Coordinates of C-alpha atoms and ligand atoms in Angstrom, one line a residue:
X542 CA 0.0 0.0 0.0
X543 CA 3.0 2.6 1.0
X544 CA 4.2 1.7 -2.5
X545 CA 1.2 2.0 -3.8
X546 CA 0.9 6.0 -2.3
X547 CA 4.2 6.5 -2.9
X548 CA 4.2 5.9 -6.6
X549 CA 0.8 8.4 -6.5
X550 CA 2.6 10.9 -4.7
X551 CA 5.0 10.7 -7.3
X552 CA 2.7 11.0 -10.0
X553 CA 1.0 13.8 -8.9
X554 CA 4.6 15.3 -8.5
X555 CA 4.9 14.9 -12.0
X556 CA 2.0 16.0 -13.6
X557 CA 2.7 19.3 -11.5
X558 CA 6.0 19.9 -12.4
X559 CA 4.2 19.4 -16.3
X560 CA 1.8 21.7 -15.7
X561 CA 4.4 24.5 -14.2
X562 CA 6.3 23.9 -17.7
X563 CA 3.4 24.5 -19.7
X564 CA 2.3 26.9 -18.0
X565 CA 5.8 28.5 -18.2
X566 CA 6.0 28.1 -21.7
X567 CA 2.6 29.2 -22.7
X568 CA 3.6 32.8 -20.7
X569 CA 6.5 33.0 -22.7
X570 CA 5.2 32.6 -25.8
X571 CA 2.3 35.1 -25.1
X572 CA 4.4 37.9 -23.4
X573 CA 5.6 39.9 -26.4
X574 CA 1.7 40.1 -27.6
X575 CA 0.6 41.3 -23.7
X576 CA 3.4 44.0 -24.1
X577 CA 1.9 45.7 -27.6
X578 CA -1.5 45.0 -26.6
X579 CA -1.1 46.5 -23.1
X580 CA -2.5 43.3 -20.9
X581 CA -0.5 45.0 -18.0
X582 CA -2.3 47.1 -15.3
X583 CA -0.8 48.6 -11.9
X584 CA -2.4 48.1 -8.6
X585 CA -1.4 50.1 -5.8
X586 CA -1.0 49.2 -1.8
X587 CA -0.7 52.2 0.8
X588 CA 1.9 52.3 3.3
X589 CA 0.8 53.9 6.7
X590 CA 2.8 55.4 9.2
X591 CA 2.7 54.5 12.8
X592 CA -0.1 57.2 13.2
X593 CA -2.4 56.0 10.6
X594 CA -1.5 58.4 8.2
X595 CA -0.6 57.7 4.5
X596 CA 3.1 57.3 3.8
X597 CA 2.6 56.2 0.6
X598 CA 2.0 53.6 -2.2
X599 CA 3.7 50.4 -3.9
X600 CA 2.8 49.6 -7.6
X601 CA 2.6 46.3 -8.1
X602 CA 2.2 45.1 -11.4
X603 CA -0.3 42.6 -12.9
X604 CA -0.5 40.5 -16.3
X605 CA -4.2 40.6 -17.0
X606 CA -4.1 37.9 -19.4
X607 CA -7.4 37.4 -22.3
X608 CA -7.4 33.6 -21.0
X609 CA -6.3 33.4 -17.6
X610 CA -7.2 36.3 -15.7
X611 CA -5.0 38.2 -13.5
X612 CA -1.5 36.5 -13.2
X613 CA 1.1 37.7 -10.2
X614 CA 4.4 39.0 -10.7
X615 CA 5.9 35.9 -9.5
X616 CA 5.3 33.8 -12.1
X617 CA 5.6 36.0 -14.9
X618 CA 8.7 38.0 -14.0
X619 CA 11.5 35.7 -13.8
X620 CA 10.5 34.8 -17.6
X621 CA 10.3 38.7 -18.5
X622 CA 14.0 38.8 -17.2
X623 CA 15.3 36.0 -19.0
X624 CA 13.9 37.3 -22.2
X625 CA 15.0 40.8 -21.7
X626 CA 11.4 41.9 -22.2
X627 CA 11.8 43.4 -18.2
X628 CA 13.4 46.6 -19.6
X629 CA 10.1 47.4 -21.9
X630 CA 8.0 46.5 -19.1
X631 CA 9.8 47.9 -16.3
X632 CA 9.8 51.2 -18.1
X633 CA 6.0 51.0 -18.4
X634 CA 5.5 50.3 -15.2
X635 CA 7.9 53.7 -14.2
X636 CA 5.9 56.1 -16.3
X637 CA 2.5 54.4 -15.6
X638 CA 3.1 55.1 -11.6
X639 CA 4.2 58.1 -12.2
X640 CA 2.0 59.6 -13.8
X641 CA -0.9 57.7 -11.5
X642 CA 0.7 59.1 -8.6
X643 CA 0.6 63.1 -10.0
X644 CA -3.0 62.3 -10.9
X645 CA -3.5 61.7 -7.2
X646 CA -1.0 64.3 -5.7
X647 CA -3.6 67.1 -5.1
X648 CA -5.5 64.7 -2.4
X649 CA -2.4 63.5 -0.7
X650 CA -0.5 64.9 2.2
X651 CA 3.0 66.6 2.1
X652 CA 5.9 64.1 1.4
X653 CA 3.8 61.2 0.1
X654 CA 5.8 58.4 -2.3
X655 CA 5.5 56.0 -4.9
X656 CA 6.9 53.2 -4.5
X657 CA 8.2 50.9 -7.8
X658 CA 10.3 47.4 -8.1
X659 CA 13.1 47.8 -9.8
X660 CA 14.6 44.0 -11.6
X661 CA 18.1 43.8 -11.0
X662 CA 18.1 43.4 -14.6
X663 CA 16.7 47.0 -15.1
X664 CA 19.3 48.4 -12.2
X665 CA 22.3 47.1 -13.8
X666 CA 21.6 48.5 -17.4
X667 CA 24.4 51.5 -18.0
X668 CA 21.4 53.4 -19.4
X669 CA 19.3 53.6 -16.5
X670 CA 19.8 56.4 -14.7
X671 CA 19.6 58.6 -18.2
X672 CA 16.4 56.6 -18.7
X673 CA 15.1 57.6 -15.5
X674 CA 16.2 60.9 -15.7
X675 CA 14.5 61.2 -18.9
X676 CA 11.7 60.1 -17.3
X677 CA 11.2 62.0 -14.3
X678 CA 11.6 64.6 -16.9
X679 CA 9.3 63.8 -19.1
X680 CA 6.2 63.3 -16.6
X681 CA 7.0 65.7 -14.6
X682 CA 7.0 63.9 -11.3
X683 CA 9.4 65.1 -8.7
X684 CA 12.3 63.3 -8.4
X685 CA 11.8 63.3 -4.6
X686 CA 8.6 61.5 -5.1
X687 CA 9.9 58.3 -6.4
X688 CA 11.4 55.4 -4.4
X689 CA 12.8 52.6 -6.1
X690 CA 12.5 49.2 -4.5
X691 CA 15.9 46.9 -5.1
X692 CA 16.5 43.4 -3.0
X693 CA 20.3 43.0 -1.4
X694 CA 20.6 40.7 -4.7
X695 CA 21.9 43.6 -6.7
X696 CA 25.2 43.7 -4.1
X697 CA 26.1 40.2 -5.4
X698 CA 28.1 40.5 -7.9
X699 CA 29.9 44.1 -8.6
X700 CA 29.4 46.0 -4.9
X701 CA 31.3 49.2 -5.1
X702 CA 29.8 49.8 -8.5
X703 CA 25.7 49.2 -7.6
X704 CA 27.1 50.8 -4.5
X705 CA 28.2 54.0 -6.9
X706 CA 25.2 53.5 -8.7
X707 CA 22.7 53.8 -5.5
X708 CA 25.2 57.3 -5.1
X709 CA 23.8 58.6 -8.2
X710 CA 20.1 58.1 -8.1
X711 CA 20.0 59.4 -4.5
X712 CA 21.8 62.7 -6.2
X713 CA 18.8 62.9 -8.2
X714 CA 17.0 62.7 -5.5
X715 CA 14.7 59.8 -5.5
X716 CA 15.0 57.1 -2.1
X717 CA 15.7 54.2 -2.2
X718 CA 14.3 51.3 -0.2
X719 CA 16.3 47.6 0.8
X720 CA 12.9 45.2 -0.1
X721 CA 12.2 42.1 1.4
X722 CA 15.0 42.7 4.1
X723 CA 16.6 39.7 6.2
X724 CA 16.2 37.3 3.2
X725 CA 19.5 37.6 1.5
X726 CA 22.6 36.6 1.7
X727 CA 24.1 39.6 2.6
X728 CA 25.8 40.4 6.8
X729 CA 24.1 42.9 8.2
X730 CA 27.4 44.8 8.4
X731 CA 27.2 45.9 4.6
X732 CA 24.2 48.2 5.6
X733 CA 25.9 51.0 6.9
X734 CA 27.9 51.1 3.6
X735 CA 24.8 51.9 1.4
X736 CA 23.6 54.7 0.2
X737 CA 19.8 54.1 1.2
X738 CA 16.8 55.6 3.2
X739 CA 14.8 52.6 4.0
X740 CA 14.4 49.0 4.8
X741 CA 11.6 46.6 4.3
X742 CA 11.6 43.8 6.5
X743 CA 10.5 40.8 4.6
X744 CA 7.0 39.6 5.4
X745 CA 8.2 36.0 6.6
X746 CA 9.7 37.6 9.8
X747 CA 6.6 39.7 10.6
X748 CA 4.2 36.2 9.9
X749 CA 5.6 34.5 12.9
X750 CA 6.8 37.7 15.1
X751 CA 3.7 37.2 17.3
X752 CA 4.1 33.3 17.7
X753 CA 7.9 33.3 17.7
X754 CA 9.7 35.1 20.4
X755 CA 13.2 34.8 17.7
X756 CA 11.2 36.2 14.6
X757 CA 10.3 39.1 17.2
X758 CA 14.1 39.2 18.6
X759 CA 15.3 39.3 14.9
X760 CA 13.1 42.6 14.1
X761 CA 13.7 44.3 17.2
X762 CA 17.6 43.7 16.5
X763 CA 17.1 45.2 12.8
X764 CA 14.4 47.9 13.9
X765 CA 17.6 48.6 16.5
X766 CA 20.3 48.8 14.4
X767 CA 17.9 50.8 10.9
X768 CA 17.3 53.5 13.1
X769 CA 21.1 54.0 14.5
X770 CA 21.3 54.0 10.9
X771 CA 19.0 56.6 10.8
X772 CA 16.8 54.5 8.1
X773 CA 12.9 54.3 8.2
X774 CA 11.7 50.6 8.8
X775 CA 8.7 49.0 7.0
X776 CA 7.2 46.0 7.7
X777 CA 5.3 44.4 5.1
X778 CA 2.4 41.9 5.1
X779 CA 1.3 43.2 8.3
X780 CA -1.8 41.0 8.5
X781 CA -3.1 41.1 11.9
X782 CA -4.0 43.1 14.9
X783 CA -1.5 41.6 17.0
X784 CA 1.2 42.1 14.6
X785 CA 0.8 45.6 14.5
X786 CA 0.6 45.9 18.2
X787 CA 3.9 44.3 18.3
X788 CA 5.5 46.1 15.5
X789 CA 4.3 49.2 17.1
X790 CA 5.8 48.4 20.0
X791 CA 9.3 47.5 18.7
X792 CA 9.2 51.1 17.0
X793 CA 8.8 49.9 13.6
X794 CA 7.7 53.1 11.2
X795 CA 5.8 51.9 8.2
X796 CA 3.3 49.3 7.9
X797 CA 2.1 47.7 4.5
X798 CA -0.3 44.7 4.5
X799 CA -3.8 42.9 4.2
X800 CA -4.9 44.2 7.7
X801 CA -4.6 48.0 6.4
X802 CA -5.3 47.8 2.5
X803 CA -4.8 45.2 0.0
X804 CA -3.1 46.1 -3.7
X805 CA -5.9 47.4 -5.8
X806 CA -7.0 49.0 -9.1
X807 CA -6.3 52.8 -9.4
X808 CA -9.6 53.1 -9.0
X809 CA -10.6 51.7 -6.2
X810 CA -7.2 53.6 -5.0
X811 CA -8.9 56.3 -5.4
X812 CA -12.2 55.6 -3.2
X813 CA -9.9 54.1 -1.0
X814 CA -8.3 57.6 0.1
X815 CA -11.3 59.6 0.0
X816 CA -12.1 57.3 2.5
X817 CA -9.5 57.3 4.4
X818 CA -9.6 60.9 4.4
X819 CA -12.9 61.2 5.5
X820 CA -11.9 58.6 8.6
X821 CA -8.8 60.9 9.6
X822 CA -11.2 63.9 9.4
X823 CA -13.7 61.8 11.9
X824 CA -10.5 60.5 14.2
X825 CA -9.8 64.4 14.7
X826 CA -13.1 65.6 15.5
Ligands
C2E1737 P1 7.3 42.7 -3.0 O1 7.9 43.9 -3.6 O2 7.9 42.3 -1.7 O3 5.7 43.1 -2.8 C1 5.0 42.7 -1.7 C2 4.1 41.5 -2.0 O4 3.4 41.1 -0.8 C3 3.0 41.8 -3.0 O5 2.8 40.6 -3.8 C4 1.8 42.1 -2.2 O6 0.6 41.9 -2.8 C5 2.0 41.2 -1.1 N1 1.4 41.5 0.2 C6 1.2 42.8 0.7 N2 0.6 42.8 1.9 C7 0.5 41.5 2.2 C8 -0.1 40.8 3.4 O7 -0.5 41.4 4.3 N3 -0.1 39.4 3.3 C9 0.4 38.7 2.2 N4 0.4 37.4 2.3 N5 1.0 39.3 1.2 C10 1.0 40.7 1.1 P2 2.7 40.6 -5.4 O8 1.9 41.8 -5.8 O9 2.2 39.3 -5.8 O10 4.2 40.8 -5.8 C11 5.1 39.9 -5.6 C12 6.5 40.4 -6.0 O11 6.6 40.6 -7.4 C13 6.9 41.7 -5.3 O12 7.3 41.5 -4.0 C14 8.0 42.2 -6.2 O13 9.2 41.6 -5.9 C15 7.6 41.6 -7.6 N6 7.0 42.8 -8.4 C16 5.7 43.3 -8.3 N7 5.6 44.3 -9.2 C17 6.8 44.4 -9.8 C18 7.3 45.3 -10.8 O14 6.6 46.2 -11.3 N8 8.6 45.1 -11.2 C19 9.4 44.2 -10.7 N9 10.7 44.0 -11.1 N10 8.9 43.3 -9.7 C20 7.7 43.4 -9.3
MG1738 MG1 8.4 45.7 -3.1
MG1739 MG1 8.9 42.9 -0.2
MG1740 MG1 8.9 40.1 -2.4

């Protein structure tokens, strides 16, 4: 009988592993179409400070595909950076933000951000900063206003030059943010040598900081040594009551997750802060 469920298990390994191919294959072939034909749409998350107030916003992109609906970054990403087709995309997603964010900046308090992912793909292009630049420029969003989202991955190979790279975009004056912090390779020790403003502590330590007394030892120690640094902390996927409490009280900054607003349609972005707004008006009456 074990044998018997055993050689089940396996098959049902199998036939997943298929489907993942086919399915990886079938996005491949039908990204360059979803590029011309614009299948791509932005939805945005707020980040609030400890307060309540809005800090700002993350684009994150989706593939709304004719046949399969809404597809996540995840699986469609790692393909777009193996082809190359990242840099198209990556560029739409830029000026897309962009100018969603100035269509929104009348309603938003002072110092508010958008947030974008950059691929390392996109950061280590020669061209970018020009691109940007160029950008910025031609949108007319405030340099100031941008933050650009990199993981410690783009330290792996050539440091001192993403490290002169980081140099440079801060001079323009956009921030830049550490994303999904603690899960890299990287010593903790390379922080203070980067040009940054902000780390986000990945969401796997904030899951378990209210069950596990190390999770919640391992963000106080980085909330701890951030602020010495004199960075702003996030935590993303902040999903529960507790978790916030928690976060709160381990001086954490920024929160981003399902308990406070999930990514949405610009939209519904929109509705969202009027009603927000409305609540903060109601909190100070
Ligand atoms: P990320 O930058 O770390 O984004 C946060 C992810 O966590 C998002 O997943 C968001 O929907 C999800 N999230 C937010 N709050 C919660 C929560 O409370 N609970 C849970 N379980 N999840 C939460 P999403 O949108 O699927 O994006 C996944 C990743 O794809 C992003 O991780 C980012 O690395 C990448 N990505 C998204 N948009 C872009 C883009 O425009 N360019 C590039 N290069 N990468 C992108
Ligand atoms: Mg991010
Ligand atoms: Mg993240
Ligand atoms: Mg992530």
């Amino acid at each position: 009988k074990a044998k018997q469920q055993g050689r089940n298990t396996l098959q049902i390994f199998t036939q997943d592993i298929n489907q993942k191919l086919t399915q990886r294959v079938t996005l491949r072939n039908d990204l360059p179409e979803a590029i011309l034909n614009e299948q791509f749409e932005l939805h945005y998350q707020p980040l609030l400070t400890r307060a309540g107030n809005i800090h700002g916003f993350e684009a994150l992109l989706r593939w709304n595909h004719p046949e399969k609906g809404l597809i996540p970054p995840d699986l469609f990403i790692p393909i777009a950076e193996e082809t190359g087709q990242i840099i198209a995309l990556g560029q739409w997603v830029i000026e897309r933000a962009a100018r969603d964010f100035l269509t929104l900046e009348p309603q938003l308090p002072p110092h508010c951000r958008m947030a974008v992912n950059l691929s390392p793909v996109q950061f280590h292009r020669p061209s970018f900063f020009n691109t940007l630049s160029n950008t910025l420029a031609a949108t007319g969003l405030s340099a100031s206003s941008l933050e650009l989202e990199l993981t410690e991955g783009i330290l792996m190979n050539d440091t001192d030059a993403a490290i002169a790279s980081l140099h440079g975009l801060r001079a323009l004056g956009v921030s830049i943010a550490i994303d999904d912090f603690g899960t890299g390779f990287s010593s903790l020790s390379y922080l203070r040598h980067l040009p940054i403003d902000k780390i986000k502590i990945d969401r796997s330590f904030i899951n378990s900081i209210a069950s596990n007394s190390k999770d919640a030892a391992v963000v106080q120690g980085i909330v701890a040594l951030a602020h010495h640094l004199e960075l702003v902390v996030v935590a993303e996927g902040v999903e529960t009551p507790q978790q916030q409490q928690q976060l709160a009280a381990l001086n954490c900054d920024v929160f981003q997750g399902y308990l406070f607003a999930r990514p949405m349609p610009f939209a519904a972005l929109q509705t969202w802060l009027e009603l927000h707004r409305q609540h903060s008006d109601d909190v100070r009456l």
